[in-house]
Every structure is written in C-alpha cells, then in structure tokens.
Coordinates of C-alpha atoms and ligand atoms in Angstrom, one line a residue:
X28 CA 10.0 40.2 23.0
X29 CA 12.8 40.2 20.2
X30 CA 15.4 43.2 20.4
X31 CA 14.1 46.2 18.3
X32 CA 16.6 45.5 15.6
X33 CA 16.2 41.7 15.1
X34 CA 15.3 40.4 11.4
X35 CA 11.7 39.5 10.9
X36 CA 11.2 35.8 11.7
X37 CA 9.1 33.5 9.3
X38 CA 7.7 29.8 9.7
X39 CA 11.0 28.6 7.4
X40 CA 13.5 30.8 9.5
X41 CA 11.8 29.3 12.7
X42 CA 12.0 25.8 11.2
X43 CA 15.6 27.1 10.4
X44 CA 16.4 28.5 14.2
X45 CA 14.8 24.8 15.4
X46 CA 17.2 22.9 13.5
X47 CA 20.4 25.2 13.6
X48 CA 20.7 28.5 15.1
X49 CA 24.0 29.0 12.7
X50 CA 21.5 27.9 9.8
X51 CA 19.3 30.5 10.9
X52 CA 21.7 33.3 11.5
X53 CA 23.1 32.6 7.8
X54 CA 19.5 32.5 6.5
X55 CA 18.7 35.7 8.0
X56 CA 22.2 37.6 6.9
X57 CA 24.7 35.2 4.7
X58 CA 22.1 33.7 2.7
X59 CA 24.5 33.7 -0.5
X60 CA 26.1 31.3 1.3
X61 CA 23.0 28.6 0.8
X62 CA 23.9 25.5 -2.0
X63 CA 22.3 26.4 -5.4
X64 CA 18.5 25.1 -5.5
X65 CA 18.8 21.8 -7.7
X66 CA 16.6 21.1 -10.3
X67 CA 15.5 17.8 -7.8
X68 CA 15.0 20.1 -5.0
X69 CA 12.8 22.8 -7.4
X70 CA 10.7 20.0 -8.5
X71 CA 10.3 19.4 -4.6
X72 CA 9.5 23.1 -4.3
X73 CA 6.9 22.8 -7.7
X74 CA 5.6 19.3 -6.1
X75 CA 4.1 21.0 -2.9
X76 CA 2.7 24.6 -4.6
X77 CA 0.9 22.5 -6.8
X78 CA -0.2 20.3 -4.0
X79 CA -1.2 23.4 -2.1
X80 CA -3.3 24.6 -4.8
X81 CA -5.3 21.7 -4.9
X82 CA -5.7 21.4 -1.1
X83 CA -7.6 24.7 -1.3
X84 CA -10.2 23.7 -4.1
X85 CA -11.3 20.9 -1.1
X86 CA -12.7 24.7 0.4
X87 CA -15.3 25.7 -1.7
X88 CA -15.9 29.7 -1.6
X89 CA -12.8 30.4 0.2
X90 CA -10.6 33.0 -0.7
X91 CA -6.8 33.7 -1.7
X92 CA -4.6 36.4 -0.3
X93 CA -3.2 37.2 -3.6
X94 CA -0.4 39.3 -2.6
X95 CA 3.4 37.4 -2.9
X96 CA 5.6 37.1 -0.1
X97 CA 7.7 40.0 -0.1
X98 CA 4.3 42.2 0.0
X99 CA 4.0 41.0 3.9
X100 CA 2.2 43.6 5.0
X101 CA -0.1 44.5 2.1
X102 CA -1.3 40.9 2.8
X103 CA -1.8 41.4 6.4
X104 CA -4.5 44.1 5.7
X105 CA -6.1 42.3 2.7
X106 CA -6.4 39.5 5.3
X107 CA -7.6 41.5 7.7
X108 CA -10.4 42.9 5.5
X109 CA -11.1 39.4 4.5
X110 CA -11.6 38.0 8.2
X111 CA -13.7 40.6 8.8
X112 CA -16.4 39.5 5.9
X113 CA -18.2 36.1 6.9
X114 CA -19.4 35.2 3.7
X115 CA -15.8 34.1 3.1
X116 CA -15.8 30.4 4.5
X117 CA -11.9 29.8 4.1
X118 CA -9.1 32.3 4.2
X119 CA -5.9 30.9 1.6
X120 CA -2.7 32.2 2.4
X121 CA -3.8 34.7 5.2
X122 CA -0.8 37.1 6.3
X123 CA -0.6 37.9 10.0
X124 CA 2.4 39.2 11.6
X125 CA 2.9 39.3 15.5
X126 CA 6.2 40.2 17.8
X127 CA 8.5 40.4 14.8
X128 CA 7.3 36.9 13.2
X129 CA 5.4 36.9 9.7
X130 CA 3.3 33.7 8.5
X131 CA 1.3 32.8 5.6
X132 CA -1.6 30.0 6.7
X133 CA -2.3 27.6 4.0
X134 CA -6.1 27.6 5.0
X135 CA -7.9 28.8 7.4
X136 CA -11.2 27.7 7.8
X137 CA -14.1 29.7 9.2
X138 CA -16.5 27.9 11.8
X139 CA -19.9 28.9 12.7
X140 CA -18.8 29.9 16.1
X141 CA -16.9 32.2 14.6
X142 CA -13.7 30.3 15.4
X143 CA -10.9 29.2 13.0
X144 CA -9.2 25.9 12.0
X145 CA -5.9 26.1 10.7
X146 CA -5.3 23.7 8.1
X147 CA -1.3 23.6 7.1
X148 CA -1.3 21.3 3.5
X149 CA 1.9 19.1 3.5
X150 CA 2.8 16.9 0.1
X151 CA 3.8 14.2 2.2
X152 CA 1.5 11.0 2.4
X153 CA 1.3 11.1 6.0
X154 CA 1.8 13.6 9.1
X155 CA 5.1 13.6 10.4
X156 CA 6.8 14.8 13.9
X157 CA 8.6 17.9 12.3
X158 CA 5.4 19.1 10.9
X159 CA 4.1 19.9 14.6
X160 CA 6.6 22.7 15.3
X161 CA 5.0 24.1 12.0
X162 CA 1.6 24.3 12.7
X163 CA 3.0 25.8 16.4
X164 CA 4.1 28.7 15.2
X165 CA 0.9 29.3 13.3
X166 CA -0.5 28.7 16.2
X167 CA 1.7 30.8 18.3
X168 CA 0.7 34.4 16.1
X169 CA -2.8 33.8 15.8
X170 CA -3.8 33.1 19.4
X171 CA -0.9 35.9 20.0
X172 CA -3.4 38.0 17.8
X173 CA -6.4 36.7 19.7
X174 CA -7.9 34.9 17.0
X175 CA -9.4 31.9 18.2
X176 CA -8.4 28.8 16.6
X177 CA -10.4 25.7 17.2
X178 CA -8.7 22.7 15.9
X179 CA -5.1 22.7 14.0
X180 CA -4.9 20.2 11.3
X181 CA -2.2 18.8 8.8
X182 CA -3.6 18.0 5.8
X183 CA -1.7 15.1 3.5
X184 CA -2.0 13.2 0.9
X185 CA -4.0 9.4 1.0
X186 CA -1.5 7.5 -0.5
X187 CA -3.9 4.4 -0.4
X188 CA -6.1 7.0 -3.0
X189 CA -7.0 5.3 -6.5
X190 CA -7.1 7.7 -9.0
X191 CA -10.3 6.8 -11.2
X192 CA -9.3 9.7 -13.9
X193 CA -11.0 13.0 -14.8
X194 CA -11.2 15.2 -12.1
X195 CA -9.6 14.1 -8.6
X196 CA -12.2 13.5 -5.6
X197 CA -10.3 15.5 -3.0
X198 CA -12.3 14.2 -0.4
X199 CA -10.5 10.9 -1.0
X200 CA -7.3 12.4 -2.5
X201 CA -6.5 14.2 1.0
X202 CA -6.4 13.1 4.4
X203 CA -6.7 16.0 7.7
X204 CA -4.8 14.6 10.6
X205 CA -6.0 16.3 13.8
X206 CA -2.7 17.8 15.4
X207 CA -4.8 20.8 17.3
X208 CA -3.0 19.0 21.2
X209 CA 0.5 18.4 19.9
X210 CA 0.4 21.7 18.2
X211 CA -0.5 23.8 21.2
X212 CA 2.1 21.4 23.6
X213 CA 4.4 23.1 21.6
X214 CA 3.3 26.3 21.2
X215 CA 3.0 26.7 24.9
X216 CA 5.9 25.0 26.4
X217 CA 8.3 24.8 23.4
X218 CA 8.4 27.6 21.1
X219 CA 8.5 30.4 23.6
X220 CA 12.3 29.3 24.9
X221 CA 13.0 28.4 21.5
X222 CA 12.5 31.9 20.1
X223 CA 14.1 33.6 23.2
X224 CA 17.5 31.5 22.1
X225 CA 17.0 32.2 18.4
X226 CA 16.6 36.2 19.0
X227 CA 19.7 36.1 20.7
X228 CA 21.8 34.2 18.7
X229 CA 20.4 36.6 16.0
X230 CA 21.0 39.7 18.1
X231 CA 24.7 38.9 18.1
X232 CA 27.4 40.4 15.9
X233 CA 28.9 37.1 15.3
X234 CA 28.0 33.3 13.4
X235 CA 26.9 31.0 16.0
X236 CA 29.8 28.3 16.3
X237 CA 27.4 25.0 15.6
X238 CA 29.5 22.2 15.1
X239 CA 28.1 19.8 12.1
X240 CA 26.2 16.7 12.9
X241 CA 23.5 14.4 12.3
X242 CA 21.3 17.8 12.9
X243 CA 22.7 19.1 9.5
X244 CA 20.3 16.4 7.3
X245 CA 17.5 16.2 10.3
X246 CA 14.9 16.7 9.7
X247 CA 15.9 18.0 6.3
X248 CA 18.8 18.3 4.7
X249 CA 19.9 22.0 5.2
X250 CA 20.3 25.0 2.5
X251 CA 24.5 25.3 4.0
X252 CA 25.5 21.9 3.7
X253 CA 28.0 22.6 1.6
X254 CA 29.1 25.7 3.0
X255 CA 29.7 24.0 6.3
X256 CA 30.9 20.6 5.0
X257 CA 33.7 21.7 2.9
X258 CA 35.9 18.5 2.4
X259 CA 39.4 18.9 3.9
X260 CA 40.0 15.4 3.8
X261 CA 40.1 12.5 0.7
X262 CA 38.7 9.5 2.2
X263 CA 36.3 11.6 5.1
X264 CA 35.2 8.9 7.3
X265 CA 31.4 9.6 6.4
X266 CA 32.8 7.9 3.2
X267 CA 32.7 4.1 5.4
X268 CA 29.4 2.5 3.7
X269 CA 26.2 2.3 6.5
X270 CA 28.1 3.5 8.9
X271 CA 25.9 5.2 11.5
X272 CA 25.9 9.1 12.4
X273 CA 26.4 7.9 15.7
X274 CA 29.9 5.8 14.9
X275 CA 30.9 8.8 12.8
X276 CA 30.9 11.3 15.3
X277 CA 32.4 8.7 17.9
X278 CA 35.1 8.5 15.6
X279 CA 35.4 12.5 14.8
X280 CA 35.1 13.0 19.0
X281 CA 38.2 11.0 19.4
X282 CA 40.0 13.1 16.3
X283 CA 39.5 10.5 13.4
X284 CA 38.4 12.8 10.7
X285 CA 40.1 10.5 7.5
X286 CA 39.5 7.0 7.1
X287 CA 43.4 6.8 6.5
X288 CA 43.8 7.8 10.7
X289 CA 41.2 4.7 11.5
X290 CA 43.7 2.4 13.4
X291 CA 43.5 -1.6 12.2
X292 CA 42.2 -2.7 15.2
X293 CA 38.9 0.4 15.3
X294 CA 36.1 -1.6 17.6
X295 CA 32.7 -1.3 15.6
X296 CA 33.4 -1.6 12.0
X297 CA 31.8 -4.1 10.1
X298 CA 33.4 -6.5 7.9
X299 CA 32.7 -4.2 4.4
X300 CA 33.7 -1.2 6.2
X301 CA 36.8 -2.9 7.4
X302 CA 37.7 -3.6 4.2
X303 CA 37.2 -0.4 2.7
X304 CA 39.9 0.6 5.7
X305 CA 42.2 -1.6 4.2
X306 CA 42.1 -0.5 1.1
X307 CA 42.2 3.1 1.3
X308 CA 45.2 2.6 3.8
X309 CA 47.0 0.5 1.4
X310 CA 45.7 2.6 -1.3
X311 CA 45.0 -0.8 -3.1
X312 CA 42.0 -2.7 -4.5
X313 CA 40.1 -5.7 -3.1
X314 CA 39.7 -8.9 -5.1
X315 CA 37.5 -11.7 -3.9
X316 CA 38.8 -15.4 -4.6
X317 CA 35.2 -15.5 -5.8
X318 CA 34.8 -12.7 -8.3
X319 CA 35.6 -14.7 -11.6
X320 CA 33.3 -17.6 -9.8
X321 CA 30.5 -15.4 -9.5
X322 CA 30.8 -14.0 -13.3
X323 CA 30.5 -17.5 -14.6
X324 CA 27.1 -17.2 -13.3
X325 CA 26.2 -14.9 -16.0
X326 CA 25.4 -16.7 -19.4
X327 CA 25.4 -15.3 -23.0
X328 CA 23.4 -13.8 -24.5
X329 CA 24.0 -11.2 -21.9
X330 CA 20.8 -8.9 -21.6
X331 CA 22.0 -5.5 -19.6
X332 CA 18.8 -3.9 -18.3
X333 CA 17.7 -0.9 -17.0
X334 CA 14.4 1.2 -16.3
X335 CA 13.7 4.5 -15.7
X336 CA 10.3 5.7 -13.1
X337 CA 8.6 8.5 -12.3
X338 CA 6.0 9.0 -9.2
X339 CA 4.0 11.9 -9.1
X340 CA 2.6 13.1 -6.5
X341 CA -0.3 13.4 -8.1
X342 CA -0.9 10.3 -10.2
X343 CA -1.6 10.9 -13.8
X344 CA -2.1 7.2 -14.8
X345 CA -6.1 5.4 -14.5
X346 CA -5.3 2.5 -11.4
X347 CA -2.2 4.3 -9.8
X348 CA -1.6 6.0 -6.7
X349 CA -0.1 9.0 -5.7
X350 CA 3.7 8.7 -5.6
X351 CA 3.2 5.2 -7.4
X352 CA 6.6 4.7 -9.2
X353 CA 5.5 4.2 -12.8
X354 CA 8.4 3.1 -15.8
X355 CA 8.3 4.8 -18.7
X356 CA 11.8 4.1 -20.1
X357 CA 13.8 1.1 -20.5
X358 CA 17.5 0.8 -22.5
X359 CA 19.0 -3.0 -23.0
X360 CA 22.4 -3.9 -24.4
X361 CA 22.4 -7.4 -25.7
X362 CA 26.0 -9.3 -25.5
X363 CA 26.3 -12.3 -27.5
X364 CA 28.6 -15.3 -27.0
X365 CA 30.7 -14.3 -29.0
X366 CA 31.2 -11.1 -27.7
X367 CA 29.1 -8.9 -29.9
X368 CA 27.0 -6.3 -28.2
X369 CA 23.7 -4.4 -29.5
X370 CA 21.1 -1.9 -28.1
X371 CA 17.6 -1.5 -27.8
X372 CA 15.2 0.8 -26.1
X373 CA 11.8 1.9 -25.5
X374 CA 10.7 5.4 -24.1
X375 CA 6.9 6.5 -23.7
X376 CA 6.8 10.3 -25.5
X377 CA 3.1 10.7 -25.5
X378 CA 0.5 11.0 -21.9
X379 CA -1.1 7.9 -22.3
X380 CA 0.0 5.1 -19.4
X381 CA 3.6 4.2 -20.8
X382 CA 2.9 0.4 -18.7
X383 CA 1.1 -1.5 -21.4
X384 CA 3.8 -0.2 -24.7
X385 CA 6.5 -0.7 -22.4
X386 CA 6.1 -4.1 -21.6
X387 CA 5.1 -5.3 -25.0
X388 CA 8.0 -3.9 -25.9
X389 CA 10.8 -5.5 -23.5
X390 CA 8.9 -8.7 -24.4
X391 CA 9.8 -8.5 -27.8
X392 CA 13.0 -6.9 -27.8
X393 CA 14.5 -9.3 -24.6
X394 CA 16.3 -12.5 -25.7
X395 CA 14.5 -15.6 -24.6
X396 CA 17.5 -16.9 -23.0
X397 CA 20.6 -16.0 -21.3
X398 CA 21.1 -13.8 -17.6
X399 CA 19.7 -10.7 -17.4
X400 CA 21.9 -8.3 -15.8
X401 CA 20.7 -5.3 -13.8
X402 CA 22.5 -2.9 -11.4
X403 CA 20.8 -3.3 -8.4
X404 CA 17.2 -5.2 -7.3
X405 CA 15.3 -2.8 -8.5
X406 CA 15.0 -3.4 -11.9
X407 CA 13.0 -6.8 -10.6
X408 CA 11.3 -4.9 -8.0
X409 CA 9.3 -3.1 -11.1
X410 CA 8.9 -5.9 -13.4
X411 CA 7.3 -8.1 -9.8
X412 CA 5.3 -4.5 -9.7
X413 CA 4.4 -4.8 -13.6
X414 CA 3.2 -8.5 -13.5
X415 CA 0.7 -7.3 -10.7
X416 CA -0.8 -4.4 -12.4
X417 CA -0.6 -6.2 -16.1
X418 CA -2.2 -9.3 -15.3
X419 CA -1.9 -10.5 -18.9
X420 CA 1.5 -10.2 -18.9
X421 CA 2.3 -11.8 -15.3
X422 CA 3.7 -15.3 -16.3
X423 CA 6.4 -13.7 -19.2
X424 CA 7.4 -10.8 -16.4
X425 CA 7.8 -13.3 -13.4
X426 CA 10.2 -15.8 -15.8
X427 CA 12.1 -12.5 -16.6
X428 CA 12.6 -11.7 -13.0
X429 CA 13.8 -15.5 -12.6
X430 CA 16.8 -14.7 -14.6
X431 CA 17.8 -11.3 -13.3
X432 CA 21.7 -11.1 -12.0
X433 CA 22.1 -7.9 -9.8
X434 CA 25.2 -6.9 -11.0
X435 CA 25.5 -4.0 -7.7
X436 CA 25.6 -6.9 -5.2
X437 CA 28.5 -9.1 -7.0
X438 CA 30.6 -5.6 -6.6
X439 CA 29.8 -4.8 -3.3
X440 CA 30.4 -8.1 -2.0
X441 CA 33.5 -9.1 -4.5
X442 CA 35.4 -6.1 -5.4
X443 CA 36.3 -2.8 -3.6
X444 CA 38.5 0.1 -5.0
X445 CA 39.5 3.2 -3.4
X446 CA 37.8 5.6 -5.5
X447 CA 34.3 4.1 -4.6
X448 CA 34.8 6.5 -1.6
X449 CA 32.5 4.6 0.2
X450 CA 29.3 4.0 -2.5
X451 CA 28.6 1.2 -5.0
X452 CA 26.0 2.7 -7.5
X453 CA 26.9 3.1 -10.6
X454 CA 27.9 6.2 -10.8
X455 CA 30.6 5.6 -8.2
X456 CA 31.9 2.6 -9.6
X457 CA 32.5 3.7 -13.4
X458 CA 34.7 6.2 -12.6
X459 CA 36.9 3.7 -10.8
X460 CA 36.6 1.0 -13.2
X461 CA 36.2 3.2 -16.9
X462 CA 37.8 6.5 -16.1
X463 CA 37.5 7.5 -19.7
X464 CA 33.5 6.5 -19.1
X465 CA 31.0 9.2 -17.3
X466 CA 28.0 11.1 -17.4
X467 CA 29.2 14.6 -17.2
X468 CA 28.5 15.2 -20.6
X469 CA 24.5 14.3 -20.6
X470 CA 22.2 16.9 -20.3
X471 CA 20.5 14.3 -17.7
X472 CA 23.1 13.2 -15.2
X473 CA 20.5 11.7 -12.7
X474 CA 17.4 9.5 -12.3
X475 CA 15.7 12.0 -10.6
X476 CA 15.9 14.3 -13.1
X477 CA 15.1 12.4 -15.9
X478 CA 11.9 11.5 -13.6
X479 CA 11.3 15.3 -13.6
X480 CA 12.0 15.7 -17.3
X481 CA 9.8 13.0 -18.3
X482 CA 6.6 14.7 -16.6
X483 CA 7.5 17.9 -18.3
X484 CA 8.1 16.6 -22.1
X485 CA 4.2 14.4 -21.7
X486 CA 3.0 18.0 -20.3
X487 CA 0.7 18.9 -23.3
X488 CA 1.8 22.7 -22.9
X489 CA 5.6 21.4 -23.5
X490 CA 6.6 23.0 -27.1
X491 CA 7.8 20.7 -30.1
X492 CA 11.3 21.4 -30.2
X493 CA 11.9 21.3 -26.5
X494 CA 10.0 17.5 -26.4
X495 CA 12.7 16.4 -28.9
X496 CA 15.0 17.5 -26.8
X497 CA 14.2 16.2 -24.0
X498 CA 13.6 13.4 -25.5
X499 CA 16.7 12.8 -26.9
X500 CA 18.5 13.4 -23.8
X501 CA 16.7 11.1 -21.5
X502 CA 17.6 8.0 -24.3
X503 CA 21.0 9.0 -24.1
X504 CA 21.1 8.5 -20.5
X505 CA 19.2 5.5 -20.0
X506 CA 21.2 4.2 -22.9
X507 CA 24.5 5.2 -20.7
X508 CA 23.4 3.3 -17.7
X509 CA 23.4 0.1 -19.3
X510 CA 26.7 0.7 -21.7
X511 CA 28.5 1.6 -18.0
X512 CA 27.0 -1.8 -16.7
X513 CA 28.5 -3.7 -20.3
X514 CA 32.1 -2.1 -19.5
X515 CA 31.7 -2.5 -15.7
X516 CA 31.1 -5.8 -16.7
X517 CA 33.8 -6.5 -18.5
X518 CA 36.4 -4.5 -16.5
X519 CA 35.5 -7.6 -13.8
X520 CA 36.0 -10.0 -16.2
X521 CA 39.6 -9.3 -16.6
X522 CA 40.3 -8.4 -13.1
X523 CA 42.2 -11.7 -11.4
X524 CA 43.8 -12.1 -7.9
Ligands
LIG240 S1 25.1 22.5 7.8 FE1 24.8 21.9 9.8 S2 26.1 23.2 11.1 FE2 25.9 24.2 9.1 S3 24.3 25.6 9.3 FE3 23.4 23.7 8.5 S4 22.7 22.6 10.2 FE4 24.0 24.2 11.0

C-alpha cells in the first residue's frame, strides 16, 4: 500500500516511475522543471487524440466518460453508473481509481459473459515492448477492483491499410494485437515491486540522485531532458557522430566528459570520430586532398533541390497509407556556368493530392542537363517513391535521380569543422560555413513543422489570412534550404588545402 500522503499515481507517472524514478519524483512535485511542449511533440500529442477518437467509432453504441482529467473522481462514478447498465456495449475512457493509482481505459469492451476486454489504442503502426507495462497497470486496478477482464488488447494502426477515400474502413484501418499474457506477466510479477520502489522514492523529502543515461531517451525521450542535461562542456562527447550510448558512458565512467580530454590514442573511435577528435583538439578544420576533386563532379547548370513531406497518420490522399511520406513542396536554385543563380518553387495550397502538380511541375521547371544537387539521399529516395506511384511519369523521375549529387555525403566524408559539434545536416553545417546565413529568423525553422503546418493551412476550417500566412512562411523556408546548399556550395569551392 502507498504511504497515506503519497501523490496519486497515473498510467503516465507510472510509465514515468518505470523509466526514472527522479523523472517521476519531478513529475509528481517539480513539474516546472519539464522542457516546453514543442509544436513537433503537440502535433504528437494531437496525432494520437485524434487517433483515439477514431479507435472508438470501431465500437458501435459504446459510450464516453465525458468528464476531463482533472474531474478524476466525477468520472469514476459516471463510470461506475455506466458499468452497471448493459445496454452499453463499450465503455470510452472509463475512470477507475484503486490504491492511490487513477487510470483512464481507452475502451473497454463488454462481453456476453459479463467480462471486459481492455483495448489501450496506440498511434503507432505496430505493438511495441513499452506498450506492455501500459496495458499492466490497467490491468493491475481493474482486476484490483475485481472486474474481470478477459483479454487485454493493443490496438494500432495497419500501416499496410489503403485508403480508398470517403469514410475510413476501421476494420482494415486498425489492427488488435492480443497482449492479454504479456500484460498480466507483468502485472503480476513486475509492477507490484516496481510501485513499492516508486512509493518510496516518492515518500522521500529529497530528488532521487539518477544519474543520466541511455534511460533518459528510452523508451521515450523524457519531459527533463534538458533540466538534467544542462551542457557544462563545449565539445560534450555525445557530440562524436554514431557513437554508441554504450562508448559514451564508457568514456564518461573513466571521467571523459569533453571531447577535448579524449586522449589520441582512445581505443574504439572510428576513423570520422577520430577526426572530429583532431579537430576540436586542434581547434582546426579538416580538408580532404579530395574535396576540390569531388566538386568537379558537379556540372553547370547547377540544379539545388529540395522537397518538403508530410505523413499523416491518417492518410488523406486516394492510394496512400497511413504515415506514407507524401511531398507537397519543392524549392530549386538554378546556377549557371557562368555563375548566375535563379529560383523556382512549387507548393500544393489546396487538399487535393499535391503528387501529380508537383511533379509536372519539377519537370518543367528542372534543367535538362547539368547535376542535381541535394543535401542528403533523400531527395532521390522521394522522386524513386514518385516514379512508383506516378507511373506516367517513371522514365523522366528515374533520369532525374541518375543525376542527383548528395551534397551531405561529400561533407561528411571531405570536410569537417569544429562547430559541426558532431552533425552534418544542414542546419549544423551553415552556421560553420555562412555565419551571417540561418534560419532563426523563419517562422518555420524545421521540417517537421513545416509538415505540421502544411496539414493545417489544406485544413478547410483554416481562415484566409492565416493560409497566406502560412503559406508564405513554409516558401520561405524551403526556399532557405536550398539558398544554404548554393552558399554551402560555394563556401567548398574556395576552401583548398
Ligand atoms: S533526464 Fe534522465 S536522469 Fe533526468 S529525470 Fe529524465 S530520465 Fe531521469
């Protein structure tokens, strides 16, 4: 039993305790000290409500627990009026509340034996390990209650689902994964040790003294990161490219906190991380005899290209699948022989599928010569995609992807400067390479966002004005990402050894 005065737990502070007891304790009584929800992490948030809402319609004549979750215990008597009345085949959102732990059930399905399934609805596109500890706990209250529970299932999204428009078939849509053994494993010989140590940690006056690890991003990346990872140090050594958690905290166990302390002769770095050593040691830049080699493989006219995709859980487009990644955007700076540079771009503003415009479009605009230069593979990944899904425009997509130079790999293999700390993207790089050149003053900063932003200007409830905004913004960052890859470009050009 907790102590008298313990917080209430939930299924997210248990998740919490599971992960990090210091995450829970700070969740329970510091929780200004979380990292601001994101507007990535929100749309996360959004992604699975929505998802959840749709789950439920798969329950015909079921009924929702209306009340919110700060109304706990109003909910746990609506509930228990509801349970009560067997005309109502499925419970939504049920509140039950046993030994000082509070849970909402996503569904809860009544059986003719008078049993329940418990159906937790997860926005993933399969079941996952972490998941099991969830349904537990579910599991834990209700058969504490002594409601009897049947089978516990997780319910996810089928992402091999074809969306034939109208109305989704749910049936197809979502797939129930039979967890009801792995569940009750650990509900029985898990969870009750678990929530002995998390009712003492929180019993204590004091923050539990958790070191940070590879727990602090497993399984998800927690709410105190930044509270707890507070750089002391420039050039941390999680700043050395692929290294694994394991070689990090290898290196931290034996003191090593800045990449500046990793001695020249450090067993287990690879040759990029190596040279990353050097150079922040040396506080100096790394040329490859090859760079200027490598550039000449670029011919004029230089086409810089660069698309922009969103993947909705819940696919929108005739054909696609959930989570498909679908372009809707692309920008492309064109740099003549003779030096010369102009811009062209193409952004979907309306809901119909952006694929067929946007190809036409690139087609057209694309000379039909000359390297096209793109900051990483993916750029061909989605045109390889395209060509699949637009048969009629295979043949002129694959000969584009025959000319595509990935301008991300030339870096990372030729050219390495301090300030990287560690990453080549783009965003990494330019600062580095054009330090008047950055994104900080876009309204978008970030794919993902402009992924986000794109779903909500198409939105037919979106207002005018705010759809020219938005708009506006997202071709001003697209069009950034390629203007950083012209002056990253030429930055290389004039770098010799
Ligand atoms: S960041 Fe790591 S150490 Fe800090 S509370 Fe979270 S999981 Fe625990």
């Amino acid at each position: 039993m907790p102590p008298g005065n313990s917080p209430q737990l939930s299924k997210t502070r248990f998740m919490a305790g599971l992960q990090c007891l210091k995450r829970l304790y700070l969740e329970c009584y510091d929780r200004d000290l979380a990292d601001p929800v994101d507007e990535t992490q929100q749309a996360i948030f959004d992604t699975g409500t929505g998802v959840g809402e749709l789950a439920r319609e798969r329950f015909p004549n079921g009924l929702l627990v209306e009340e919110r979750y700060f109304e706990h215990s109003q909910a746990v008597r609506t509930t228990e009026k509801v349970m009560s009345d067997a005309s109502v085949t499925a419970i939504f959102e049920g509140g039950f509340a046993f030994e000082k732990i509070r849970i909402r059930v996503d569904i809860l399905k009544r059986n003719d034996d008078e049993s329940f399934d418990l159906i937790e609805v997860k926005s993933t596109t399969s079941a996952k390990s972490e998941h099991i500890p969830d349904v537990a706990i579910q599991l834990h209250v209700l058969e504490g209650l002594g409601i009897p529970v049947r089978q516990a299932y997780l319910m996810h999204i089928n992402n091999e689902y074809v969306y034939q428009g109208g109305a989704y078939d749910l049936e197809e849509l979502f797939s129930l994964q039979d967890v009801t053994e792995e569940a009750r494993e650990f509900a029985s010989n898990v969870a009750p040790d678990e929530l002995v140590q998390m009712w003492e940690a929180l019993d204590k006056d004091t923050v539990p003294a958790v070191e940070t690890g590879p727990h602090c991003t497993k399984p998800y990346r927690c709410p105190f990161y930044g509270h707890c990872h507070q750089q002391v140090t420039e050039h941390p050594v999680s700043d050395l490219p692929r290294a694994s958690r394991k070689f990090i905290e290898e290196l931290k166990g034996s003191g090593i906190e800045d990449i500046r302390e990793i001695p020249a002769d450090q067993p287990g770095l690879n040759a990029l991380q190596q040279r990353v050593r050097d150079c922040v040691v040396t506080d100096s830049a790394f040329v490859s005899q090859e760079l200027q080699n490598r550039l000449r493989e670029i011919t004029a006219p230089i086409s810089f290209l660069d698309f922009e995709t969103f993947n909705p859980a819940l696919p929108v487009y005739v054909g696609t699948k959930p989570y498909q990644a679908v372009p809707f955007q692309w920008s492309l700076h064109i740099k003549s022989s003779s030096g010369h540079v102009t811009h062209e771009e193409f952004l979907c503003e309306d809901d119909e599928d952006p694929r067929p415009a946007l190809v036409k479009s690139l087609l057209n605009a694309i000379p039909p010569d000359g390297t096209i230069v793109a900051y990483s593979n993916y750029e061909q990944t989605v045109m390889k995609r395209l060509a699949t899904e637009l048969p009629a425009f295979e043949e002129p997509l694959l000969a584009l992807c025959e000319r595509i130079f990935d301008l991300l790999q030339l870096v990372r293999e030729e050219y390495y400067h301090p300030q990287f700390h560690g990453s080549f993207s783009i965003k990494s790089v330019l600062p580095a390479l054009v330090p008047e050149m950055g994104y900080g003053d876009l309204e978008i900063q970030h794919g993902l966002i402009a992924a986000i932003d794109f779903g909500r200007m198409v939105a037919a409830d979106t207002p005018a004005d705010e759809k020219i905004k938005t708009r506006d913004a997202l071709l001003a960052y697209c069009q950034r990402d390629t203007e950083a890859m012209v002056r990253v470009f030429d930055v290389l050009c004039s770098i010799h050894v």
